Structure formats: structure tokens, C-alpha cells
Short mmCIF file of C-alpha atoms in Angstrom, two decimals:
data_model
loop_
_atom_site.label_atom_id
_atom_site.label_comp_id
_atom_site.label_asym_id
_atom_site.label_seq_id
_atom_site.Cartn_x
_atom_site.Cartn_y
_atom_site.Cartn_z
CA MET A 126 -25.27 -7.64 4.78
CA PRO A 127 -21.53 -7.23 5.54
CA SER A 128 -20.18 -6.79 9.03
CA ALA A 129 -17.09 -4.63 8.62
CA SER A 130 -15.67 -3.87 12.06
CA VAL A 131 -12.10 -3.47 10.74
CA VAL A 132 -12.93 -2.09 7.29
CA ASP A 133 -14.13 1.35 6.23
CA LEU A 134 -16.45 0.66 3.31
CA ASN A 135 -16.10 2.81 0.20
CA GLU A 136 -19.50 4.31 -0.47
CA GLY A 137 -20.67 3.92 -4.03
CA SER A 138 -18.36 0.99 -4.73
CA TYR A 139 -21.16 -1.59 -4.84
CA GLU A 140 -21.82 -3.69 -7.93
CA VAL A 141 -24.59 -6.31 -8.12
CA THR A 142 -24.67 -8.89 -10.91
CA ILE A 143 -26.63 -12.06 -11.73
CA THR A 144 -24.94 -14.88 -13.63
CA ASP A 145 -27.23 -17.49 -15.18
CA GLY A 146 -26.48 -21.13 -15.86
CA SER A 147 -25.07 -20.30 -19.29
CA GLY A 148 -22.63 -17.76 -17.93
CA ASN A 149 -24.56 -14.69 -19.07
CA ILE A 150 -24.11 -11.76 -16.69
CA THR A 151 -26.74 -9.12 -15.94
CA THR A 152 -25.67 -6.01 -14.01
CA LEU A 153 -28.32 -4.47 -11.75
CA THR A 154 -28.58 -0.74 -11.02
CA GLN A 155 -29.44 1.00 -7.77
CA GLY A 156 -32.97 2.32 -7.38
CA SER A 157 -35.71 2.70 -4.79
CA GLU A 158 -38.50 1.33 -6.96
CA LYS A 159 -39.57 -2.32 -7.28
CA ALA A 160 -38.57 -2.69 -10.88
CA THR A 161 -36.82 -5.50 -12.71
CA GLY A 162 -33.09 -4.86 -12.91
CA LYS A 163 -32.98 -2.66 -9.80
CA TYR A 164 -31.67 -3.19 -6.27
CA ASN A 165 -32.33 -1.22 -3.10
CA LEU A 166 -29.41 -0.04 -0.93
CA LEU A 167 -29.43 0.86 2.78
CA GLU A 168 -26.18 2.12 4.36
CA GLU A 169 -25.88 2.47 8.14
CA ASN A 170 -22.96 2.52 10.61
CA ASN A 171 -20.42 1.25 8.09
CA ASN A 172 -22.68 -1.66 7.16
CA PHE A 173 -25.01 -1.96 4.21
CA THR A 174 -27.99 -4.04 3.11
CA ILE A 175 -28.84 -4.76 -0.51
CA THR A 176 -32.37 -5.93 -1.35
CA ILE A 177 -33.68 -7.18 -4.69
CA PRO A 178 -37.41 -6.48 -4.17
CA TRP A 179 -38.59 -7.96 -7.44
CA ALA A 180 -37.11 -11.38 -6.68
CA ALA A 181 -40.14 -13.61 -6.04
CA THR A 182 -39.97 -16.99 -4.34
CA ASN A 183 -42.84 -18.55 -6.24
CA THR A 184 -42.28 -21.94 -7.85
CA PRO A 185 -42.66 -21.42 -11.60
CA THR A 186 -45.25 -23.49 -13.42
CA GLY A 187 -43.65 -25.90 -15.82
CA ASN A 188 -40.21 -24.48 -15.09
CA THR A 189 -40.97 -21.35 -17.13
CA GLN A 190 -41.92 -17.75 -16.50
CA ASN A 191 -45.44 -17.45 -15.15
CA GLY A 192 -46.29 -13.78 -15.57
CA ALA A 193 -46.49 -11.48 -12.55
CA ASN A 194 -46.37 -14.41 -10.12
CA ASP A 195 -42.80 -15.18 -11.17
CA ASP A 196 -41.10 -11.81 -11.19
CA PHE A 197 -37.63 -13.26 -10.85
CA PHE A 198 -36.84 -16.71 -12.12
CA TYR A 199 -33.87 -18.32 -13.82
CA LYS A 200 -33.67 -21.96 -14.74
CA GLY A 201 -31.00 -24.00 -12.99
CA ILE A 202 -28.50 -22.62 -10.51
CA ASN A 203 -27.73 -18.91 -10.78
CA THR A 204 -25.39 -16.68 -8.86
CA ILE A 205 -25.99 -13.24 -7.38
CA THR A 206 -22.67 -11.46 -6.82
CA VAL A 207 -22.25 -8.34 -4.71
CA THR A 208 -18.85 -6.65 -5.09
CA TYR A 209 -17.63 -3.77 -2.94
CA THR A 210 -14.37 -2.33 -1.67
CA GLY A 211 -13.08 -0.92 1.59
CA VAL A 212 -9.97 0.17 3.44
CA LEU A 213 -8.60 -1.42 6.60
CA LYS A 214 -8.95 0.77 9.68
CA SER A 215 -5.99 1.83 11.79
CA GLY A 216 -6.96 -0.75 14.42
CA ALA A 217 -6.60 -3.65 12.00
CA LYS A 218 -3.99 -6.24 12.89
CA PRO A 219 -0.88 -6.51 10.68
CA GLY A 220 -1.50 -9.21 8.15
CA SER A 221 -0.28 -12.74 7.83
CA ALA A 222 -1.93 -16.11 7.63
CA ASP A 223 0.19 -16.95 10.68
CA LEU A 224 -1.47 -14.24 12.81
CA PRO A 225 -5.02 -13.37 13.96
CA GLU A 226 -7.36 -12.46 11.13
CA ASN A 227 -9.12 -9.26 10.11
CA THR A 228 -12.49 -10.62 9.04
CA ASN A 229 -15.26 -9.21 6.88
CA ILE A 230 -18.49 -11.27 6.88
CA ALA A 231 -21.42 -11.08 4.46
CA THR A 232 -24.72 -12.90 5.08
CA ILE A 233 -27.69 -13.62 2.84
CA ASN A 234 -31.27 -13.60 4.15
CA PRO A 235 -33.75 -14.71 1.48
CA ASN A 236 -37.46 -14.59 2.34
CA THR A 237 -37.52 -18.34 2.94
CA SER A 238 -36.52 -20.47 5.90
CA ASN A 239 -33.26 -21.52 4.20
CA ASP A 240 -31.02 -18.64 5.25
CA ASP A 241 -27.47 -18.68 3.96
CA PRO A 242 -24.90 -18.77 6.79
CA GLY A 243 -22.82 -16.19 4.92
CA GLN A 244 -19.32 -16.00 3.56
CA LYS A 245 -16.19 -14.85 5.32
CA VAL A 246 -13.38 -12.92 3.68
CA THR A 247 -10.08 -12.42 5.47
CA VAL A 248 -8.27 -9.17 4.76
CA ARG A 249 -4.60 -8.57 5.51
CA ASP A 250 -2.71 -5.44 6.50
CA GLY A 251 0.90 -5.28 5.27
CA GLN A 252 3.75 -4.02 7.44
CA ILE A 253 7.38 -3.00 6.91
CA THR A 254 9.73 -3.12 9.92
CA ILE A 255 13.09 -1.49 9.16
CA LYS A 256 16.28 -2.21 11.11
CA LYS A 257 18.96 0.48 10.71
CA ILE A 258 22.51 -0.72 11.44
CA ASP A 259 26.17 0.24 11.10
CA GLY A 260 27.62 -1.33 7.94
CA SER A 261 30.75 -2.52 9.80
CA THR A 262 29.81 -3.24 13.40
CA LYS A 263 26.12 -4.08 12.73
CA ALA A 264 25.18 -1.95 15.75
CA SER A 265 21.74 -0.32 15.80
CA LEU A 266 21.64 3.29 14.61
CA GLN A 267 19.42 6.00 16.03
CA GLY A 268 18.27 9.16 14.24
CA ALA A 269 17.86 7.99 10.64
CA ILE A 270 14.79 9.55 8.99
CA PHE A 271 12.86 7.77 6.23
CA VAL A 272 9.84 8.41 4.02
CA LEU A 273 8.05 5.75 1.98
CA LYS A 274 7.30 5.98 -1.75
CA ASN A 275 5.02 3.66 -3.74
CA ALA A 276 5.46 2.29 -7.26
CA THR A 277 3.70 5.29 -8.83
CA GLY A 278 6.02 7.81 -7.17
CA GLN A 279 3.60 8.98 -4.47
CA PHE A 280 4.63 9.33 -0.83
CA LEU A 281 2.91 7.92 2.24
CA ASN A 282 1.08 10.34 4.52
CA PHE A 283 -0.22 8.43 7.54
CA ASN A 284 -2.47 10.36 9.91
CA ASP A 285 -5.01 9.55 12.61
CA THR A 286 -7.93 11.03 10.68
CA ASN A 287 -7.73 9.44 7.25
CA ASN A 288 -5.06 6.82 8.02
CA VAL A 289 -3.21 5.94 4.79
CA GLU A 290 -3.04 8.56 2.05
CA TRP A 291 -0.62 9.02 -0.84
CA GLY A 292 0.57 12.36 -2.20
CA THR A 293 3.54 14.67 -2.59
CA GLU A 294 6.89 14.35 -0.84
CA ALA A 295 6.24 17.66 0.93
CA ASN A 296 3.40 16.03 2.90
CA ALA A 297 5.12 12.68 3.47
CA THR A 298 5.17 11.19 6.96
CA GLU A 299 8.72 10.97 8.33
CA TYR A 300 9.74 7.92 10.36
CA THR A 301 12.75 8.22 12.71
CA THR A 302 14.71 5.26 14.08
CA GLY A 303 14.92 4.98 17.86
CA ALA A 304 17.74 3.64 20.00
CA ASP A 305 16.97 0.14 18.76
CA GLY A 306 17.35 1.27 15.13
CA ILE A 307 13.79 0.19 14.29
CA ILE A 308 10.83 1.89 12.65
CA THR A 309 7.54 0.23 11.68
CA ILE A 310 5.25 1.29 8.82
CA THR A 311 1.77 -0.28 8.77
CA GLY A 312 -1.45 -0.03 6.76
CA LEU A 313 0.08 -1.18 3.48
CA LYS A 314 -1.36 -3.39 0.77
CA GLU A 315 0.56 -5.81 -1.44
CA GLY A 316 2.91 -4.09 -3.85
CA THR A 317 6.31 -2.50 -4.38
CA TYR A 318 7.61 0.32 -2.19
CA TYR A 319 10.81 2.35 -1.83
CA LEU A 320 12.43 3.49 1.42
CA VAL A 321 13.95 6.94 0.92
CA GLU A 322 16.44 8.14 3.53
CA LYS A 323 15.99 11.87 4.24
CA LYS A 324 18.57 12.14 7.00
CA ALA A 325 21.40 9.81 8.01
CA PRO A 326 22.42 9.13 11.62
CA LEU A 327 24.98 11.59 12.98
CA GLY A 328 28.44 10.85 11.55
CA TYR A 329 27.15 8.61 8.75
CA ASN A 330 26.78 9.13 5.02
CA LEU A 331 23.31 9.60 3.55
CA LEU A 332 22.21 6.75 1.28
CA ASP A 333 22.45 7.69 -2.40
CA ASN A 334 19.65 5.37 -3.55
CA SER A 335 16.28 4.31 -2.19
CA GLN A 336 15.82 0.72 -1.02
CA LYS A 337 13.21 -1.40 -2.79
CA VAL A 338 10.80 -3.38 -0.60
CA ILE A 339 8.13 -5.81 -1.86
CA LEU A 340 5.04 -6.92 0.07
CA GLY A 341 3.40 -10.13 -1.16
CA ASP A 342 4.70 -12.19 -4.08
CA GLY A 343 8.42 -11.67 -4.58
CA ALA A 344 9.08 -10.37 -1.07
CA THR A 345 12.37 -11.04 0.73
CA ASP A 346 13.42 -10.50 4.35
CA THR A 347 10.25 -12.21 5.55
CA THR A 348 9.42 -15.33 7.54
CA ASN A 349 5.59 -15.37 7.32
CA SER A 350 3.70 -17.49 4.83
CA ASP A 351 2.09 -14.76 2.72
CA ASN A 352 5.02 -12.28 2.72
CA LEU A 353 3.00 -9.35 4.09
CA LEU A 354 5.29 -8.73 7.08
CA VAL A 355 8.78 -7.85 5.86
CA ASN A 356 11.85 -6.90 7.90
CA PRO A 357 14.50 -5.25 5.71
CA THR A 358 17.89 -4.26 7.14
CA VAL A 359 19.37 -0.95 6.00
CA GLU A 360 23.08 -0.25 6.49
CA ASN A 361 24.90 3.09 6.81
CA ASN A 362 28.64 3.66 6.71
CA LYS A 363 30.82 6.26 8.37
CA GLY A 364 33.19 8.46 6.39
CA THR A 365 33.64 11.81 4.74
CA GLU A 366 32.07 12.24 1.35
CA LEU A 367 34.01 14.11 -1.35
CA PRO A 368 32.45 17.44 -2.28
CA SER A 369 30.34 17.54 -5.41
CA THR A 370 31.67 18.97 -8.70
CA GLY A 371 31.85 22.74 -8.51
CA GLY A 372 31.93 22.76 -4.70
CA ILE A 373 34.39 24.75 -2.64
CA GLY A 374 36.73 21.77 -2.27
CA THR A 375 37.07 21.41 -6.04
CA THR A 376 37.66 25.16 -6.35
CA ILE A 377 40.54 24.94 -3.86
CA PHE A 378 42.11 22.10 -5.89
CA TYR A 379 41.85 24.24 -9.03
CA ILE A 380 43.52 27.23 -7.29
CA ILE A 381 46.38 25.10 -5.94
CA GLY A 382 46.90 23.55 -9.37
CA ALA A 383 47.00 26.97 -11.01
CA ILE A 384 49.59 28.22 -8.50
CA LEU A 385 51.81 25.21 -9.18
CA VAL A 386 51.64 25.77 -12.93
CA ILE A 387 52.42 29.49 -12.56
CA GLY A 388 55.29 28.65 -10.22
CA ALA A 389 56.78 26.22 -12.74
CA GLY A 390 56.57 28.92 -15.39
CA ILE A 391 58.50 31.34 -13.21
CA VAL A 392 61.27 28.80 -12.61
CA LEU A 393 61.61 28.15 -16.36
CA VAL A 394 61.86 31.85 -17.14
CA ALA A 395 64.42 32.37 -14.40
CA ARG A 396 66.61 29.50 -15.66
CA ARG A 397 66.51 30.74 -19.22
CA ARG A 398 67.58 34.20 -18.13
CA LEU A 399 70.50 32.78 -16.17
CA ARG A 400 71.67 30.75 -19.16
CA SER A 401 71.43 33.69 -21.45
#
């Protein structure tokens, strides 16, 4: 029975298997009846209990099946595996082996006096802390707006109700740098992400390309042991960008060039007439 105070369990994600001494795996199915190959499931308050009702504790006679008295018996050591998934809650601590843990505990209570003390799984919550600075002076920049994109091209929408969701850019959460130039994005799992600048600080050029950020293996800009807390620095530069092709600035250049060419033609005609 898991205790998941920092994890929202995904209902219907449970899988129960039995692996015998030879490595053969049997997958059980959910059911309310006491039938071989079934397990019972009780979900309550973000915890759940799985019971295998047909698992008897009788000692088999001669180390073999003994009819109805030995409903569930495998020779040697066998393993019952319960697999399930969940999502860290908004109150979970940012992850790193160097920081306090977010812990999920599962215990086993067989109908004997030898209760299993349970197993503990530590789950980590990734975090990106961005520092926005001037490319020349390295001063902090206020007013830059970012959105976050994942490796599949979906954008982060972080809200108080459902926490982390991924969807279209139109619904993306915008993060704005304060006076210290810092924004923090939490609730992320290991993987590759892209910081997309939507608005540059006043007087600065908008970044042309998104900035790649990795959480976990391959991460840079990090000092923690498991690379789940990264601190990338993003620079902006001042200056006036040239107008794009076809813009009004280019049109003005074309007009001036045409006037110069026409003017040269007039001078040539005038000189020829004088000579003649």
C-alpha cells in the first residue's frame, strides 16, 4: 500500500505481475472475485491497496501443489511486482540528491507475522532557473518574457489546478524576469527543453533562436549531483535591427537608388546634347 503524500497517483496505471524462479512472468488482471490470476484493488485518498485473495499461506505437501489447500504456490523464491505511475504535486521539493527527498513508500502486509517493512522510492522534481543579463555589462535585465517548449514541440502550461500540462503555444504560461533578471520554472522531469523568448527587455534585440536546456544526463550549468537543477544564463544585446526584406526601410533604399540612376541618365543626356 503506497503512501503518496507528494505524488498524485494515475488511476488505472497499476500492473501486477508474478515472476517465478525460472524468470517466467504472469500478469494478473483486476477483478473483485477470488479467482486465480485476479487481484483486488481499493483506491482511497490518493492511496491504494492491492490484494491477491487466492494467495494461500499453506505449506505445500512434498513441495508440490496440494489441491484447494494450496491455491497459490510457486517453488523457490518468486517475485510479485506492482507497477504504477504518478505525477509530483505542486508542493513537491525541487529535485536533487543533495536536497531533501520527495518520498513514495510501499509496504507489504502478508497474512503472516513476517510483515515486509516496505520499499522506499525517491522521486525528483526538476527545475530551471534562468538568469537574464546584458551581453556586454552582464547586468541583470528585467522584463524579458519566456515560454518553455519540450522536445515534442509542446508548450508548458502551469496552473494551480492541474499543475504541469503541455499543449499549444497559445495556452503557454509566460514567465517574466524581475529586477534580478531571474525566473524559475519547476515541476519538470528529466529531458530536453527549449527556452523561447517572446519579448525582449526594453531597448534590447529579441533572440532569434530558442535556447536548449537539458535536465538530467547531459545537463550543463548545474552544480548538483543528478543535474536536475540547472541555472542557464541568457544574454541580450542592445542595438537596432535592420528591417526585414520587403520592409519599409528596404523600399526607401530602392527609391533612393532609382532616383540616383534616373539622375545619372539625365546628366548623360544633357552632356550629349551639349556636345552635339
